[in-house]
Short mmCIF file of C-alpha atoms in Angstrom, two decimals:
data_model
loop_
_atom_site.label_atom_id
_atom_site.label_comp_id
_atom_site.label_asym_id
_atom_site.label_seq_id
_atom_site.Cartn_x
_atom_site.Cartn_y
_atom_site.Cartn_z
CA MET A 9 -21.52 -2.75 -33.82
CA GLU A 10 -22.43 -6.05 -32.15
CA THR A 11 -19.29 -7.69 -33.67
CA LEU A 12 -17.14 -5.11 -32.24
CA ILE A 13 -18.66 -5.42 -28.88
CA GLU A 14 -18.31 -9.10 -28.83
CA ARG A 15 -14.74 -8.79 -30.01
CA TYR A 16 -13.96 -6.32 -27.16
CA LYS A 17 -15.48 -8.76 -24.65
CA GLN A 18 -13.45 -11.71 -26.01
CA MET A 19 -10.27 -9.46 -25.65
CA ARG A 20 -11.01 -8.65 -22.06
CA LYS A 21 -11.69 -12.29 -21.33
CA TYR A 22 -8.46 -13.54 -22.82
CA ASN A 23 -6.29 -10.76 -21.18
CA ILE A 24 -7.23 -12.47 -17.95
CA LEU A 25 -7.03 -15.94 -18.98
CA ASP A 26 -3.97 -15.89 -21.11
CA LYS A 27 -1.76 -14.55 -18.34
CA GLN A 28 0.36 -17.33 -16.81
CA TYR A 29 2.93 -17.21 -14.05
CA LYS A 30 5.64 -19.80 -14.49
CA GLN A 31 7.74 -19.34 -11.51
CA GLY A 32 7.14 -21.08 -8.07
CA TYR A 33 5.70 -19.28 -5.11
CA ALA A 34 5.24 -19.92 -1.48
CA PHE A 35 3.15 -18.25 1.16
CA VAL A 36 4.26 -17.96 4.77
CA GLY A 37 1.17 -17.32 7.11
CA ILE A 38 -2.52 -18.08 7.10
CA GLY A 39 -3.96 -15.36 9.34
CA ASN A 40 -7.00 -13.17 9.16
CA HIS A 41 -5.27 -10.44 6.97
CA ALA A 42 -3.87 -12.94 4.56
CA LEU A 43 -7.05 -14.85 4.17
CA GLN A 44 -9.25 -11.66 3.66
CA ASN A 45 -7.04 -9.56 1.48
CA LEU A 46 -4.05 -11.31 0.09
CA TYR A 47 -4.96 -14.87 -0.86
CA PRO A 48 -8.17 -13.60 -2.80
CA VAL A 49 -5.89 -11.45 -4.93
CA LEU A 50 -3.50 -14.39 -5.58
CA ASN A 51 -6.43 -16.63 -6.52
CA TYR A 52 -7.81 -14.03 -8.94
CA LEU A 53 -4.34 -13.76 -10.57
CA HIS A 54 -3.93 -17.45 -10.76
CA ILE A 55 -0.43 -17.13 -9.01
CA PRO A 56 0.55 -20.78 -8.52
CA LEU A 57 1.32 -21.32 -4.83
CA LYS A 58 3.34 -24.42 -4.43
CA TYR A 59 3.60 -24.24 -0.66
CA ILE A 60 1.61 -22.72 2.24
CA VAL A 61 3.65 -22.72 5.59
CA THR A 62 1.96 -22.50 8.95
CA ARG A 63 3.24 -22.53 12.50
CA SER A 64 1.19 -25.58 13.57
CA GLU A 65 0.22 -28.91 12.08
CA LYS A 66 -3.35 -28.29 12.89
CA SER A 67 -3.31 -24.89 10.78
CA ALA A 68 -1.56 -26.92 8.00
CA LYS A 69 -4.22 -29.62 8.10
CA VAL A 70 -6.98 -26.98 7.94
CA ALA A 71 -5.35 -25.04 5.21
CA LYS A 72 -4.99 -28.15 2.97
CA ASN A 73 -8.93 -28.36 3.07
CA HIS A 74 -9.13 -24.92 1.52
CA PHE A 75 -6.14 -25.14 -0.77
CA PRO A 76 -5.97 -28.55 -2.09
CA ASN A 77 -3.43 -27.87 -4.83
CA CYS A 78 -0.70 -26.57 -2.37
CA GLU A 79 1.47 -28.37 -0.18
CA THR A 80 0.89 -27.14 3.37
CA THR A 81 3.69 -27.51 5.74
CA THR A 82 5.37 -26.37 8.90
CA ASN A 83 8.78 -27.02 7.54
CA LEU A 84 10.09 -23.67 6.31
CA SER A 85 13.49 -24.87 5.48
CA LYS A 86 12.30 -27.37 3.06
CA VAL A 87 10.43 -24.55 1.18
CA LEU A 88 13.35 -22.26 1.29
CA ASN A 89 15.61 -25.10 -0.27
CA ASP A 90 13.32 -25.71 -3.04
CA LYS A 91 15.00 -24.04 -6.08
CA SER A 92 11.75 -24.01 -8.08
CA VAL A 93 10.41 -21.39 -5.61
CA LYS A 94 11.35 -17.89 -6.66
CA GLY A 95 9.08 -15.77 -4.76
CA VAL A 96 7.94 -15.95 -1.12
CA PHE A 97 4.99 -14.02 0.46
CA ILE A 98 5.26 -13.50 4.21
CA CYS A 99 2.32 -12.34 6.15
CA THR A 100 2.63 -13.58 9.91
CA THR A 101 2.75 -11.85 13.25
CA PRO A 102 4.49 -8.49 12.75
CA THR A 103 7.23 -9.32 15.23
CA SER A 104 8.22 -12.34 13.34
CA HIS A 105 8.63 -10.70 9.86
CA TYR A 106 12.30 -9.64 10.40
CA LYS A 107 13.65 -13.09 11.01
CA LEU A 108 11.57 -14.61 8.35
CA VAL A 109 12.74 -12.23 5.75
CA ILE A 110 16.45 -12.76 6.65
CA LYS A 111 15.83 -16.48 6.18
CA ALA A 112 14.20 -16.10 2.79
CA LEU A 113 16.81 -13.60 1.63
CA ASN A 114 19.75 -15.72 2.74
CA ALA A 115 18.00 -18.58 0.59
CA GLY A 116 18.12 -16.32 -2.48
CA LYS A 117 14.39 -15.76 -2.71
CA HIS A 118 12.52 -12.59 -3.68
CA ILE A 119 10.09 -11.50 -0.91
CA PHE A 120 6.88 -9.71 -0.47
CA VAL A 121 6.43 -8.94 3.32
CA GLU A 122 3.58 -7.36 4.87
CA LYS A 123 4.40 -4.21 6.96
CA PRO A 124 6.35 -3.72 9.05
CA PRO A 125 9.18 -5.75 7.71
CA CYS A 126 11.14 -4.99 10.88
CA ALA A 127 11.10 -2.96 13.96
CA SER A 128 14.14 -0.53 13.77
CA LEU A 129 16.43 1.24 11.33
CA GLU A 130 19.23 -0.99 12.29
CA GLU A 131 17.17 -4.03 11.23
CA LEU A 132 16.10 -2.20 8.01
CA ASP A 133 19.69 -1.61 7.15
CA THR A 134 20.48 -5.35 7.74
CA LEU A 135 17.85 -6.29 5.46
CA ALA A 136 19.24 -3.85 2.70
CA GLU A 137 22.60 -5.22 3.06
CA ILE A 138 21.47 -8.82 2.70
CA GLN A 139 19.18 -7.93 -0.15
CA ARG A 140 22.17 -6.51 -2.08
CA ARG A 141 24.47 -9.34 -1.29
CA GLN A 142 21.94 -11.89 -2.38
CA ASN A 143 20.84 -9.94 -5.41
CA ALA A 144 17.28 -10.47 -4.22
CA GLU A 145 14.36 -8.06 -3.95
CA VAL A 146 11.93 -7.06 -1.04
CA PHE A 147 8.55 -5.57 -1.60
CA VAL A 148 6.89 -4.16 1.60
CA GLY A 149 3.28 -4.35 1.99
CA LEU A 150 2.46 -0.64 2.04
CA GLN A 151 -0.25 -1.03 -0.61
CA ARG A 152 -1.43 2.58 -0.74
CA ARG A 153 1.62 3.22 -2.93
CA TYR A 154 -0.06 1.13 -5.47
CA SER A 155 -3.60 2.44 -5.02
CA PRO A 156 -5.07 4.05 -8.27
CA VAL A 157 -6.31 7.04 -6.25
CA PHE A 158 -2.88 7.96 -4.76
CA SER A 159 -1.21 7.28 -8.20
CA ILE A 160 -3.61 10.00 -9.61
CA LEU A 161 -2.98 12.43 -6.75
CA LYS A 162 0.87 12.01 -6.94
CA SER A 163 0.83 12.94 -10.63
CA LYS A 164 -1.09 16.32 -9.89
CA LEU A 165 1.16 17.74 -7.05
CA LYS A 166 3.77 19.90 -8.90
CA ASN A 167 2.65 23.02 -7.34
CA ALA A 168 1.59 21.78 -3.78
CA ASN A 169 1.92 24.16 -0.95
CA HIS A 170 0.58 22.54 2.15
CA TYR A 171 -1.87 19.77 3.28
CA ILE A 172 -4.07 18.61 6.10
CA TYR A 173 -4.26 14.91 6.76
CA ARG A 174 -6.58 13.23 9.23
CA TYR A 175 -6.39 9.35 9.86
CA VAL A 176 -8.54 8.27 12.70
CA THR A 177 -9.87 4.87 13.89
CA GLY A 178 -10.96 3.24 17.12
CA ALA A 179 -8.86 1.52 19.57
CA PHE A 180 -5.85 -0.57 18.54
CA PRO A 181 -4.76 -2.71 21.37
CA GLU A 182 -3.19 -5.66 19.25
CA GLY A 183 0.22 -4.16 18.44
CA ASN A 184 2.52 -1.27 17.94
CA VAL A 185 0.17 1.47 16.63
CA LEU A 186 2.81 3.58 14.97
CA PHE A 187 4.51 0.76 13.07
CA GLU A 188 1.55 -1.40 12.36
CA LEU A 189 -1.23 1.28 11.83
CA PHE A 190 -0.01 4.82 11.43
CA ILE A 191 2.76 3.41 9.19
CA HIS A 192 0.11 3.86 6.39
CA PRO A 193 -0.49 7.52 6.64
CA ILE A 194 3.28 8.38 7.48
CA ASP A 195 4.35 6.30 4.43
CA THR A 196 1.77 8.02 2.37
CA ILE A 197 3.03 11.55 3.07
CA HIS A 198 6.59 10.50 2.09
CA HIS A 199 5.35 8.70 -1.10
CA LEU A 200 3.31 11.82 -2.18
CA PHE A 201 5.45 14.73 -1.12
CA GLY A 202 9.06 13.46 -0.39
CA LYS A 203 11.06 13.24 2.76
CA ALA A 204 9.75 15.02 5.67
CA SER A 205 11.29 16.50 8.85
CA LEU A 206 9.34 16.58 12.18
CA GLU A 207 8.74 20.11 13.06
CA SER A 208 6.49 19.35 16.07
CA CYS A 209 4.53 16.56 17.69
CA LEU A 210 1.99 16.66 20.53
CA HIS A 211 0.96 13.27 21.83
CA ARG A 212 -1.91 12.66 24.34
CA LYS A 213 -3.14 9.11 24.95
CA ASN A 214 -4.09 7.74 21.63
CA THR A 215 -3.60 10.73 19.47
CA TYR A 216 -0.72 12.46 17.69
CA LEU A 217 -0.86 15.95 16.28
CA ILE A 218 2.12 16.40 13.96
CA ASN A 219 3.54 19.18 11.99
CA VAL A 220 5.86 18.54 9.13
CA LYS A 221 7.98 20.24 6.61
CA HIS A 222 9.30 18.38 3.47
CA GLU A 223 12.52 18.96 1.68
CA ASN A 224 10.72 20.54 -1.22
CA GLY A 225 9.02 23.19 1.00
CA ILE A 226 5.71 21.63 1.33
CA ILE A 227 4.32 21.92 4.97
CA GLY A 228 1.68 19.52 6.46
CA SER A 229 -0.56 19.17 9.61
CA ILE A 230 -1.40 15.54 10.47
CA GLU A 231 -3.87 14.05 13.07
CA LEU A 232 -3.29 10.33 13.78
CA SER A 233 -5.67 8.89 16.41
CA THR A 234 -7.23 5.81 17.75
CA ASP A 235 -9.49 7.76 19.93
CA TYR A 236 -12.56 7.45 17.63
CA SER A 237 -14.45 4.45 16.34
CA TRP A 238 -13.83 1.84 13.84
CA LYS A 239 -17.25 2.03 12.45
CA GLU A 240 -16.93 5.63 11.80
CA SER A 241 -13.20 5.80 11.06
CA PHE A 242 -12.05 7.88 8.18
CA GLU A 243 -9.12 9.12 6.10
CA TYR A 244 -9.12 12.72 4.78
CA LEU A 245 -6.51 14.38 2.89
CA SER A 246 -6.67 18.14 1.62
CA VAL A 247 -3.88 19.34 -0.54
CA ASN A 248 -3.56 23.06 -1.29
CA THR A 249 -1.89 23.90 -4.60
CA ASP A 250 -1.35 27.10 -6.75
CA ASN A 251 -4.28 26.33 -8.89
CA GLY A 252 -6.71 24.51 -6.46
CA VAL A 253 -7.31 22.24 -3.74
CA PHE A 254 -7.46 18.40 -4.03
CA VAL A 255 -9.68 16.65 -1.55
CA LEU A 256 -9.44 12.94 -0.79
CA ASN A 257 -12.16 11.26 1.15
CA GLY A 258 -11.01 7.80 2.12
CA LEU A 259 -9.85 5.94 -1.01
CA GLU A 260 -13.46 6.29 -2.48
CA SER A 261 -13.11 9.79 -4.20
CA LEU A 262 -10.64 12.44 -5.28
CA ILE A 263 -12.02 15.92 -6.15
CA PHE A 264 -10.21 18.91 -7.40
CA HIS A 265 -11.62 22.39 -6.47
CA LYS A 266 -10.26 25.22 -8.66
CA LYS A 267 -9.39 28.36 -6.95
CA PRO A 268 -10.78 31.66 -8.14
CA LYS A 269 -8.33 34.06 -9.59
CA ASN A 270 -6.40 36.83 -7.95
CA ILE A 271 -4.87 39.91 -9.45
CA ALA A 272 -2.29 41.68 -7.35
CA ASP A 273 -3.53 39.83 -4.39
CA ILE A 274 -7.00 41.17 -5.17
CA PRO A 275 -9.67 38.34 -4.92
CA LEU A 276 -11.63 38.81 -8.12
CA GLU A 277 -14.53 36.77 -6.58
CA LYS A 278 -15.29 39.73 -4.42
CA ILE A 279 -15.74 42.00 -7.51
CA ILE A 280 -17.44 39.91 -10.08
CA PRO A 281 -19.68 36.76 -9.76
CA HIS A 282 -17.64 33.53 -9.40
CA THR A 283 -19.08 30.08 -10.08
CA PRO A 284 -17.13 27.36 -8.28
CA GLN A 285 -15.62 24.77 -10.35
CA SER A 286 -14.91 21.12 -9.31
CA LYS A 287 -13.69 18.13 -11.14
CA THR A 288 -13.96 14.56 -10.06
CA LEU A 289 -10.67 12.78 -10.66
CA PHE A 290 -11.60 9.55 -9.13
CA ASN A 291 -14.85 8.10 -7.86
CA ARG A 292 -15.49 4.56 -6.83
CA ASN A 293 -18.35 3.15 -8.93
CA THR A 294 -20.40 0.86 -6.69
CA PHE A 295 -22.76 0.03 -9.42
CA ILE A 296 -20.47 -2.10 -11.60
CA PRO A 297 -19.02 -5.00 -9.82
CA ASN A 298 -15.77 -5.40 -11.71
CA ILE A 299 -12.27 -5.68 -10.20
CA GLN A 300 -11.49 -2.04 -10.72
CA ASN A 301 -14.29 -1.15 -8.25
CA ASN A 302 -13.35 -3.89 -5.78
CA ASP A 303 -11.94 -2.78 -2.34
CA LEU A 304 -8.76 -4.90 -2.91
CA PHE A 305 -8.04 -3.01 -6.29
CA ILE A 306 -8.80 0.37 -4.85
CA TYR A 307 -6.72 -0.09 -1.68
CA GLY A 308 -3.83 -1.30 -3.73
CA PHE A 309 -3.54 -4.98 -2.85
CA TYR A 310 -4.18 -6.08 -6.37
CA ASP A 311 -1.35 -3.98 -7.94
CA GLU A 312 1.10 -4.55 -5.21
CA LEU A 313 0.79 -8.39 -5.38
CA LYS A 314 0.67 -8.38 -9.17
CA SER A 315 3.82 -6.10 -9.36
CA PHE A 316 5.64 -8.56 -7.11
CA ALA A 317 4.74 -11.49 -9.29
CA GLU A 318 5.52 -9.66 -12.36
CA PHE A 319 9.01 -8.87 -10.92
CA CYS A 320 9.65 -12.42 -10.18
CA GLU A 321 8.77 -13.39 -13.77
CA ASN A 322 10.71 -10.71 -15.55
CA GLY A 323 13.03 -8.85 -12.99
CA ASN A 324 11.80 -5.51 -13.80
CA ARG A 325 12.93 -3.44 -10.53
CA ARG A 326 10.81 -0.47 -11.65
CA LEU A 327 7.77 -2.52 -10.41
CA ASN A 328 8.73 -2.16 -6.99
CA LYS A 329 7.31 1.12 -5.41
CA SER A 330 7.78 -0.21 -1.90
CA GLY A 331 11.24 -1.57 -1.67
CA ILE A 332 13.61 -1.41 1.32
CA ASP A 333 15.18 2.05 0.16
CA ASP A 334 11.80 3.55 -0.70
CA VAL A 335 10.44 3.07 2.85
CA ARG A 336 13.73 4.21 4.71
CA ASN A 337 12.43 7.68 5.07
CA THR A 338 9.19 6.41 6.51
CA PHE A 339 11.14 4.34 9.12
CA GLU A 340 13.32 7.39 9.97
CA PHE A 341 10.28 9.53 10.62
CA LEU A 342 8.37 6.98 12.73
CA HIS A 343 11.43 6.68 15.00
CA LYS A 344 11.55 10.34 15.50
CA VAL A 345 7.98 10.38 16.43
CA THR A 346 8.68 7.51 18.86
CA GLU A 347 11.52 9.38 20.40
CA HIS A 348 9.75 12.77 20.62
#
């Protein structure tokens, strides 16, 4: 038994150490989100960054102290002209993403860009056209599409009927709240349930109350708000299906509550004793400090960046769950909310 355990440990170790990425990569941006959520994943995956591009010489100099094996520069053209660079990560000020993606696409690079990649449907169509012309690929940083808990939930929704979704935070004064914050829940409903039409939308100050209907008949009610608190912010999704109810609390847990049976619309639980049955489909383990229980893994950052690097290495387009075409429905819906 000890031999088997040791062999298993060795296998796990070499699965991490043996993986090598052979293409060249560059990162444009060195802001807080990149430093806290993206660079740590790239470091864990041992993705070889050849360049880090910053806006100022001061930032480039500071970045060099923390990334001594990379060339830090303000010269984006130099990086894009380097044929050894196949993949480019872009995470800068959201309003600058669109122009940076165009430059990188025209240079023939594959791109991972943080959301939003652009600010309008017209711009999204332009990116799609350049992408096709250059035979390149864009991954949009909507990491919930790569989260394990949403992957589990998506596989269970064959008989979904309706859902209630609440996504509430504190104030968000630093940008476009719809395209930079609420894009996450809106993209989630399209990823899970398919294309949605906007049935009604009430907007008061920092809150949107939205009713939707999906092409497959599923209906949903959504609250999006920045009128709460960041320290007590939460994400709650309840999905009612023929067999039971899935309840997602944040990205920490997913529980299925089985419905009691009805016969000819008669609830048997009113006639005979019923014992509620629940099954935990996902629950974050805070005791074991491995990668699978790390926030960056649970929230999808790990798999989205790994998928992009794997695509750059082998060209498997099925790895891209957040391509330009995948997020089009999300953009169409957000614009309808904006115009409502």
